[in-house]
PDB file of C-alpha atoms and ligand atoms in Angstrom:
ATOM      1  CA  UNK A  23      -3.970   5.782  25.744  1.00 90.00           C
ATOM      2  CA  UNK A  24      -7.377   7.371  23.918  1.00 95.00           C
ATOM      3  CA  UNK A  25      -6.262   9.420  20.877  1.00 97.00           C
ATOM      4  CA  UNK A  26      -8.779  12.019  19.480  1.00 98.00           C
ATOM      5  CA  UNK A  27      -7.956  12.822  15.854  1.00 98.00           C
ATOM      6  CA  UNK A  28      -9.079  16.312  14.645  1.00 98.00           C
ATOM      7  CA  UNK A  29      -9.225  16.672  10.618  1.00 98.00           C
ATOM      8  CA  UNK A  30     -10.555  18.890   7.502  1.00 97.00           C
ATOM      9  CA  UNK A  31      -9.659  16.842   4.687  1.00 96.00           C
ATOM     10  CA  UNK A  32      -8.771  13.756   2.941  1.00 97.00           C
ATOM     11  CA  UNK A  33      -7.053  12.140   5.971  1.00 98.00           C
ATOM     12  CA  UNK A  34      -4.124  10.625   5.351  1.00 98.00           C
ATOM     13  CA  UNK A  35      -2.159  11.741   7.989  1.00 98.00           C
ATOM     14  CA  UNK A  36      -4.960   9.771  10.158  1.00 98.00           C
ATOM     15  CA  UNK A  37      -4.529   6.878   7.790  1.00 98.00           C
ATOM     16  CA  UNK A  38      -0.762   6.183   8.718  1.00 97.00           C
ATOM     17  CA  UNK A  39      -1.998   6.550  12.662  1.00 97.00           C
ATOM     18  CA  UNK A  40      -4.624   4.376  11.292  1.00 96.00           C
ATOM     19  CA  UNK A  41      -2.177   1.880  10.090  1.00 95.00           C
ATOM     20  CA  UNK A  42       0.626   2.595  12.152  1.00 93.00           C
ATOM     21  CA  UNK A  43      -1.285   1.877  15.817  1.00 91.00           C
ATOM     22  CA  UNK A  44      -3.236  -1.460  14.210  1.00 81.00           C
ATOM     23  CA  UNK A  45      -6.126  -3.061  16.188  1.00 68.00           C
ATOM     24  CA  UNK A  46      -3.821  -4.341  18.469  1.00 68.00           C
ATOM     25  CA  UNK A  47      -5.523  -4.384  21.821  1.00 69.00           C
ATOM     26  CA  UNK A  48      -2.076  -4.162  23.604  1.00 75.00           C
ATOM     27  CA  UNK A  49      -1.546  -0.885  21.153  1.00 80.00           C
ATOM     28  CA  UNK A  50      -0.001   1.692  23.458  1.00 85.00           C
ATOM     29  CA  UNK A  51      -2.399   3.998  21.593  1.00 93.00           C
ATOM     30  CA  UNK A  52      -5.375   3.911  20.330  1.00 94.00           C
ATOM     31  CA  UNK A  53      -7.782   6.377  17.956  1.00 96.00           C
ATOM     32  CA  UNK A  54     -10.868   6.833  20.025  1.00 97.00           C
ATOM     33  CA  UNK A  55     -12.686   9.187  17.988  1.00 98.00           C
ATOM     34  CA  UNK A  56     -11.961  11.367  15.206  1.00 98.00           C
ATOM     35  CA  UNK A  57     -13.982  14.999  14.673  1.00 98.00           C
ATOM     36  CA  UNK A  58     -14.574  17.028  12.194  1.00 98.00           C
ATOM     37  CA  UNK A  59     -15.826  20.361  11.141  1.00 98.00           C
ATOM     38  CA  UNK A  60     -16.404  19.035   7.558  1.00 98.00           C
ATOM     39  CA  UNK A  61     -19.234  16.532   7.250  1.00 98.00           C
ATOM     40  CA  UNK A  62     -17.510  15.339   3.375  1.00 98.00           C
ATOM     41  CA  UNK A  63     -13.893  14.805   4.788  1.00 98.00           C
ATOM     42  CA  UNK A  64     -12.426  12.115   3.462  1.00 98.00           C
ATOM     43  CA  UNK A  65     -11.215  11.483   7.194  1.00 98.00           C
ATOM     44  CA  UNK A  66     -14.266  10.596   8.054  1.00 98.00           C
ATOM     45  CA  UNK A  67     -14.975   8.387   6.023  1.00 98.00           C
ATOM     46  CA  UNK A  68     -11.382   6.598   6.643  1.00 98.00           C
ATOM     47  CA  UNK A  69     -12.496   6.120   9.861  1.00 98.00           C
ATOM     48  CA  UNK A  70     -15.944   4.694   9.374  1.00 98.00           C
ATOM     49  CA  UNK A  71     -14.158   2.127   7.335  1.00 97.00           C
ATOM     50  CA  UNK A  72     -11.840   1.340  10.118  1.00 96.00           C
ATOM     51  CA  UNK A  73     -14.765   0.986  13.057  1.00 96.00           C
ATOM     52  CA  UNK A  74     -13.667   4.724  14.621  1.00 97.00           C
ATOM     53  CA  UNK A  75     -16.155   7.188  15.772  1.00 98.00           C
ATOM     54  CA  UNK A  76     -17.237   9.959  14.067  1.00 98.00           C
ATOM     55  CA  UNK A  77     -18.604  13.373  15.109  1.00 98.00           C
ATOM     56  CA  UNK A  78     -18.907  16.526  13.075  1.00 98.00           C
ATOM     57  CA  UNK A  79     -19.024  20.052  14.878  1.00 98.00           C
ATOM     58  CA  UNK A  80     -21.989  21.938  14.319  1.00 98.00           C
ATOM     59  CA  UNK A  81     -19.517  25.137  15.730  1.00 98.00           C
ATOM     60  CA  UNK A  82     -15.263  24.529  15.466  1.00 97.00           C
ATOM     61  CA  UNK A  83     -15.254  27.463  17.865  1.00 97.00           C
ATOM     62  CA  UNK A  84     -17.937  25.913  20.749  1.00 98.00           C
ATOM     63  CA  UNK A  85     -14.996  24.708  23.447  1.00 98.00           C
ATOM     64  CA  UNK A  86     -17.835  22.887  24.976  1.00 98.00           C
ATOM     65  CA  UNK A  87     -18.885  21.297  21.652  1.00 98.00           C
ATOM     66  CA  UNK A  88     -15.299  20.068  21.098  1.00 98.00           C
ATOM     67  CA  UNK A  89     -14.494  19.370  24.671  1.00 98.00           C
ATOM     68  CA  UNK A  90     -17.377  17.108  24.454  1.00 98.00           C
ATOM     69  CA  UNK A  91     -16.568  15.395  21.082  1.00 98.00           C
ATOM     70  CA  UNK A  92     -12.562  14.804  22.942  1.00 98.00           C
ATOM     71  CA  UNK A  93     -14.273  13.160  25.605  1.00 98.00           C
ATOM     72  CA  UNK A  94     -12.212  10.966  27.236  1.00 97.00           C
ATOM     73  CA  UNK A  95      -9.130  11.064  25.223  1.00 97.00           C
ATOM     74  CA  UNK A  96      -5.852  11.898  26.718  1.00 96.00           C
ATOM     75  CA  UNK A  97      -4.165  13.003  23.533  1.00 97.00           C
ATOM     76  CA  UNK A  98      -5.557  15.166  20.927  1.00 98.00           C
ATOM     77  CA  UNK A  99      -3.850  15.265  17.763  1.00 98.00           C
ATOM     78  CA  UNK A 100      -4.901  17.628  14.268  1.00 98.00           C
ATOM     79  CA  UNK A 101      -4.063  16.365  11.109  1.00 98.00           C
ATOM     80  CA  UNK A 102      -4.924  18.651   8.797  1.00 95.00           C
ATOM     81  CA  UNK A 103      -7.604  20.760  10.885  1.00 95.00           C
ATOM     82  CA  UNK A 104      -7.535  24.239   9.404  1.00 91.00           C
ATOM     83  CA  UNK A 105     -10.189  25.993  11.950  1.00 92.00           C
ATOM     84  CA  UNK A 106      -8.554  27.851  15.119  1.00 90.00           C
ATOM     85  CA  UNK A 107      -8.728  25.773  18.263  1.00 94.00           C
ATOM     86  CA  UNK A 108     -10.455  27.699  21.064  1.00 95.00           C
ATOM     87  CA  UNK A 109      -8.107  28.909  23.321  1.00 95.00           C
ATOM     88  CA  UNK A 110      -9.964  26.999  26.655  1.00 96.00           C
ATOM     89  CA  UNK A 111      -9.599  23.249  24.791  1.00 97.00           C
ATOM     90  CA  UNK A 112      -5.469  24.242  23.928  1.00 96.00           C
ATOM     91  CA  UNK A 113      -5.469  25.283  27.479  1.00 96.00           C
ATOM     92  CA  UNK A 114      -7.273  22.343  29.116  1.00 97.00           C
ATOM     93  CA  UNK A 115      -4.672  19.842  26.206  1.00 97.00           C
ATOM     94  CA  UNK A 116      -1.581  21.987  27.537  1.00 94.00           C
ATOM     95  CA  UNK A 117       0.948  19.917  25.944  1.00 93.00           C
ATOM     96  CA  UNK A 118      -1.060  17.178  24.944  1.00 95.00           C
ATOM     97  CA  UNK A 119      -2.227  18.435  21.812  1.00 97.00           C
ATOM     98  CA  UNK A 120       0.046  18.100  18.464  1.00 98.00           C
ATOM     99  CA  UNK A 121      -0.283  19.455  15.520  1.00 97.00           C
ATOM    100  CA  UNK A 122       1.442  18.351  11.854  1.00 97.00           C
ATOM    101  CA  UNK A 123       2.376  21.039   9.608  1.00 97.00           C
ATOM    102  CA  UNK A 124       4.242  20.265   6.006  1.00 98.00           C
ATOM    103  CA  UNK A 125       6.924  22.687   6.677  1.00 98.00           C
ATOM    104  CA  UNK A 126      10.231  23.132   9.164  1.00 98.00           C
ATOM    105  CA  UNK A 127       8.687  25.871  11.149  1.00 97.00           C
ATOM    106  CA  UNK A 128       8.760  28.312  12.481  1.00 96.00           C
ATOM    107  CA  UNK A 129       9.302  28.764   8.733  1.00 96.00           C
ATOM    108  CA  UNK A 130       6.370  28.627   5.980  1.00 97.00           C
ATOM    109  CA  UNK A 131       3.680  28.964   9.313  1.00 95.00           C
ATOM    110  CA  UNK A 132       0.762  30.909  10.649  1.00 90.00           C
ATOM    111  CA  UNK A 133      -2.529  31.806   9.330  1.00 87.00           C
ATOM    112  CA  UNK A 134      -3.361  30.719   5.823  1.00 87.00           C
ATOM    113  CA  UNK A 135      -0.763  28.798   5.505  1.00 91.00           C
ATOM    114  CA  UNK A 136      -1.592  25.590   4.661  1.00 90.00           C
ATOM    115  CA  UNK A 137      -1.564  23.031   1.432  1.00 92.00           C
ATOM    116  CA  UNK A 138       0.276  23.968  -1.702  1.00 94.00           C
ATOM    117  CA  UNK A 139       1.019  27.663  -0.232  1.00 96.00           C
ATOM    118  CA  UNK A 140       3.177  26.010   2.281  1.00 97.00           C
ATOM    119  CA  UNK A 141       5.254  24.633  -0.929  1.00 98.00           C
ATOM    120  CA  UNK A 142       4.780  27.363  -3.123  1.00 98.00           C
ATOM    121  CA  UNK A 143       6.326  29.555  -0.377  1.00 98.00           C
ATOM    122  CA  UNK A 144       9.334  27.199  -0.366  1.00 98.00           C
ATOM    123  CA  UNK A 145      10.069  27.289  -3.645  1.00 98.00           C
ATOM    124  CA  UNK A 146       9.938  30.612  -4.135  1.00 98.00           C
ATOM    125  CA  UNK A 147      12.726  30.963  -1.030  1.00 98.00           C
ATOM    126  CA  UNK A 148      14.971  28.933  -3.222  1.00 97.00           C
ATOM    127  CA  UNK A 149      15.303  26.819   0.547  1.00 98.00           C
ATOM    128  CA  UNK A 150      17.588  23.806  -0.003  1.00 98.00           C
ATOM    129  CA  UNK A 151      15.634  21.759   2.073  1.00 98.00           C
ATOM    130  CA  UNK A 152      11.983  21.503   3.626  1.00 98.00           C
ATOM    131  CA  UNK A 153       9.818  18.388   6.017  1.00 98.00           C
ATOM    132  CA  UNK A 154       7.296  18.114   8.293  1.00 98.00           C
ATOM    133  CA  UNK A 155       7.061  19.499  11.452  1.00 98.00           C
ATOM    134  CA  UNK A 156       5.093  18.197  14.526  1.00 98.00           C
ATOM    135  CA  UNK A 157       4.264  20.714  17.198  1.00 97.00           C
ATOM    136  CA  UNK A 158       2.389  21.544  20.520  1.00 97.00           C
ATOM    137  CA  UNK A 159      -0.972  23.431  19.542  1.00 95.00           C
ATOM    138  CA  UNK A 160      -0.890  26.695  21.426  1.00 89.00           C
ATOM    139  CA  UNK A 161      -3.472  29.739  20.796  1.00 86.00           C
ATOM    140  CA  UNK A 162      -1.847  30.829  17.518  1.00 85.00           C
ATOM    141  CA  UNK A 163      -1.658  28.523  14.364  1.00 82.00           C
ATOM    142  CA  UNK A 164       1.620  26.852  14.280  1.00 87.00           C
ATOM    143  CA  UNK A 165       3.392  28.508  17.103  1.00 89.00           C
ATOM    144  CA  UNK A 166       3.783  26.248  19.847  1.00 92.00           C
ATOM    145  CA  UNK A 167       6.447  24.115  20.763  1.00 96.00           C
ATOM    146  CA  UNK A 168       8.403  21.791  18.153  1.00 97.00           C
ATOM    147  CA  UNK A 169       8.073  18.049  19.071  1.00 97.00           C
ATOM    148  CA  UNK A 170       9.750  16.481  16.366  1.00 98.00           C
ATOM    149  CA  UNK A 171      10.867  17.205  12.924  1.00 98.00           C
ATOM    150  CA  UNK A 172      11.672  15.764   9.382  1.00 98.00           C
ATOM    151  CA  UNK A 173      13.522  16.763   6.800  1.00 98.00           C
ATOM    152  CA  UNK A 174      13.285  16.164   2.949  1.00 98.00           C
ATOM    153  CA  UNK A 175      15.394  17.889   0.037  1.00 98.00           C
ATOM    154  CA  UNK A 176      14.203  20.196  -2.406  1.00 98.00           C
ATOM    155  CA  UNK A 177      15.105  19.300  -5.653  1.00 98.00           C
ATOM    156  CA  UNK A 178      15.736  22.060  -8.573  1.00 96.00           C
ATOM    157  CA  UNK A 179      13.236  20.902 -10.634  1.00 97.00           C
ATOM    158  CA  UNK A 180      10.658  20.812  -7.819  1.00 98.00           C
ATOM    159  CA  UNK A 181       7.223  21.321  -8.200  1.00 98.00           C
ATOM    160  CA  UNK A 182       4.938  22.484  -5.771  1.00 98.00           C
ATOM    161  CA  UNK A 183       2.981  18.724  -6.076  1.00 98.00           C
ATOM    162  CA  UNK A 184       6.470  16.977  -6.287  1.00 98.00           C
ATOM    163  CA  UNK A 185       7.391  18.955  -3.060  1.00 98.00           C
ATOM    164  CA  UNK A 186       3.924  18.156  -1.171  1.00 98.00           C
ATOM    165  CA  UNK A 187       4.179  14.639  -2.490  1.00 98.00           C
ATOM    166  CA  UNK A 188       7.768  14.259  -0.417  1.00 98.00           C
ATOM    167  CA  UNK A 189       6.539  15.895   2.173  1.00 98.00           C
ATOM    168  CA  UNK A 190       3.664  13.808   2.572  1.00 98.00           C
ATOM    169  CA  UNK A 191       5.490  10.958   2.819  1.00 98.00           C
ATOM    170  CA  UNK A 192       7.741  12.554   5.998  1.00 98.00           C
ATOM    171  CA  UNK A 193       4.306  13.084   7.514  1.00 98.00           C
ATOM    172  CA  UNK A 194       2.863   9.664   7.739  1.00 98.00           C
ATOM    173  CA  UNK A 195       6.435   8.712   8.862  1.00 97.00           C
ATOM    174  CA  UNK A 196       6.597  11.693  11.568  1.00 98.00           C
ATOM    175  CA  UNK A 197       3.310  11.826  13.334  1.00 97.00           C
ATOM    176  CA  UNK A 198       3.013   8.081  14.219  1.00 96.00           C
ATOM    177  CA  UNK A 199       6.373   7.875  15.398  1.00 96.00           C
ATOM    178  CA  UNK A 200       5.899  11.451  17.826  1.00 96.00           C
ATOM    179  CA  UNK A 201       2.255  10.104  18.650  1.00 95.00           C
ATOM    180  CA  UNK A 202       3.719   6.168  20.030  1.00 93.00           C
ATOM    181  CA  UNK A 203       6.725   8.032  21.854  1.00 92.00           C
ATOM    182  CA  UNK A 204       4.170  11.006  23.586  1.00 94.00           C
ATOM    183  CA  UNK A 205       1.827   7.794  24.347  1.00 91.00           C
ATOM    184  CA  UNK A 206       4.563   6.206  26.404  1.00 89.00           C
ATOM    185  CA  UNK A 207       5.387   9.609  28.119  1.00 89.00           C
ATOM    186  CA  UNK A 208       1.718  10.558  29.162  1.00 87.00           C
ATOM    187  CA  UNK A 209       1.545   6.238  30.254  1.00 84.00           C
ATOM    188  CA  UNK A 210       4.594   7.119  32.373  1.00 85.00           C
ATOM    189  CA  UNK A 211       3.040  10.270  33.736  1.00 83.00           C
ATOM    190  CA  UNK A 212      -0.058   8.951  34.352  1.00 78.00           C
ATOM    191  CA  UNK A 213       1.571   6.485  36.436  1.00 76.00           C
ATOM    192  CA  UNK A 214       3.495   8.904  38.585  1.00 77.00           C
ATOM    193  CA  UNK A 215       0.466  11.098  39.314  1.00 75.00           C
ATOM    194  CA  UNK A 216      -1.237   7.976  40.259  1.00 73.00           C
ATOM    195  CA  UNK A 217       1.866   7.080  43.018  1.00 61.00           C
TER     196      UNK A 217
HETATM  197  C1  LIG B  27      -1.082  17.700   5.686  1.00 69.70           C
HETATM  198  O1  LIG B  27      -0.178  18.233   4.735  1.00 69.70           O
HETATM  199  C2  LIG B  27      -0.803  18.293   7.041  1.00 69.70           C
HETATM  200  O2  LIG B  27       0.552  18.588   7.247  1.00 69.70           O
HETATM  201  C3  LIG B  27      -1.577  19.581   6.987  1.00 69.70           C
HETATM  202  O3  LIG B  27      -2.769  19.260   6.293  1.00 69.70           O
HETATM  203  C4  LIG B  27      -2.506  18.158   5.423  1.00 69.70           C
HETATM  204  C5  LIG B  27      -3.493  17.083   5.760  1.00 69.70           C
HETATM  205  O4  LIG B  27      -3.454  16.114   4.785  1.00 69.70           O
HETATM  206  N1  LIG B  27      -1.843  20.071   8.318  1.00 69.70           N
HETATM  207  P1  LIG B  27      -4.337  14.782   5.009  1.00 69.70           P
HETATM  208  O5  LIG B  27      -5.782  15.225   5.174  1.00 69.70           O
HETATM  209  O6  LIG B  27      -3.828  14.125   6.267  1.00 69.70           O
HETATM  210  O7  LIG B  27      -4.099  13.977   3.784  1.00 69.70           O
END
């Protein structure tokens, strides 16, 4: 199962896929290529050191550009890719595109939310509790479908960098564990289509 890894920033969601899927040849997954729209993320750079692909979009909103960069994956996943997928790559990755967002949505979502908003918001709800939140990438920004979810406390004395820290730490649990279980699903799939 090829895995292409779309991400803005440091990259440590990628890291615990990274990490998590190993160079295991008999991996049920593996990262074929991550893209960016960023040529200074950190994700990049994570996976030059681990022997991944690279490419950077010259234009996030060019399906054709990013179709190309996907190539051959199956699975598409963002971690932590603020730009707008174009709605003919979320159509042709119809439920086989996630998306990880630091908040239980359909809470603390949608445009410009993202980063310490997401926990600022939070707080300022007074919520009891917040997590991670892996989802189906539609044509709006954290609308589609809920995979899987995590949940973490929020503690009184909270701050927004104690909250994202937690949080952070649901992630790199979360996403590996949805991407190996929608790995085996689209194996099994992909078997039954072939008869
Ligand atoms: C994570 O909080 C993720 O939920 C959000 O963007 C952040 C990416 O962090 N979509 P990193 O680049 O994986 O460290």
């Amino acid at each position: 199962m090829r895995v292409a890894v779309l991400a803005s920033g440091g990259g440590t969601n990628l890291q615990a896929l990274i990490d998590a899927l190993g160079a295991a040849p008999t991996a049920p997954a593996r990262i074929s290529r991550v893209i960016s729209n960023r040529p200074d993320a950190g994700a990049l750079e994570r996976a030059r050191r681990a022997g991944i692909p690279t490419t950077v979009l010259r234009d996030p909103q060019n399906p054709a550009e990013l179709l190309a960069a996907i190539g051959d994956a199956q699975l598409v996943v963002l971690a932590g890719y603020l730009k707008l997928v174009p709605g003919a790559v979320v159509a042709r990755f119809r439920q086989r595109m996630v998306n990880i967002h630091p908040a239980l949505l359909p809470d603390f979502g949608g445009p410009g939310m993202y980063g310490r908003r997401v926990h600022e918001a939070v707080l300022a709800s007074r919520a009891t509790e917040s997590g991670a939140t892996v989802h189906y990438v539609d044509e709006h920004y954290d609308r589609g479908p809920i995979v899987a979810q995590r949940r973490v406390p929020v503690r009184p004395d909270d701050t927004a960098d104690t909250l994202a820290q937690r949080v952070l730490a649901a992630e790199h649990a979360l996403l590996p564990e949805v991407l190996l279980s929608l790995a085996q699903r689209i194996q099994r799939e992909t078997i039954d289509e072939s008869g």
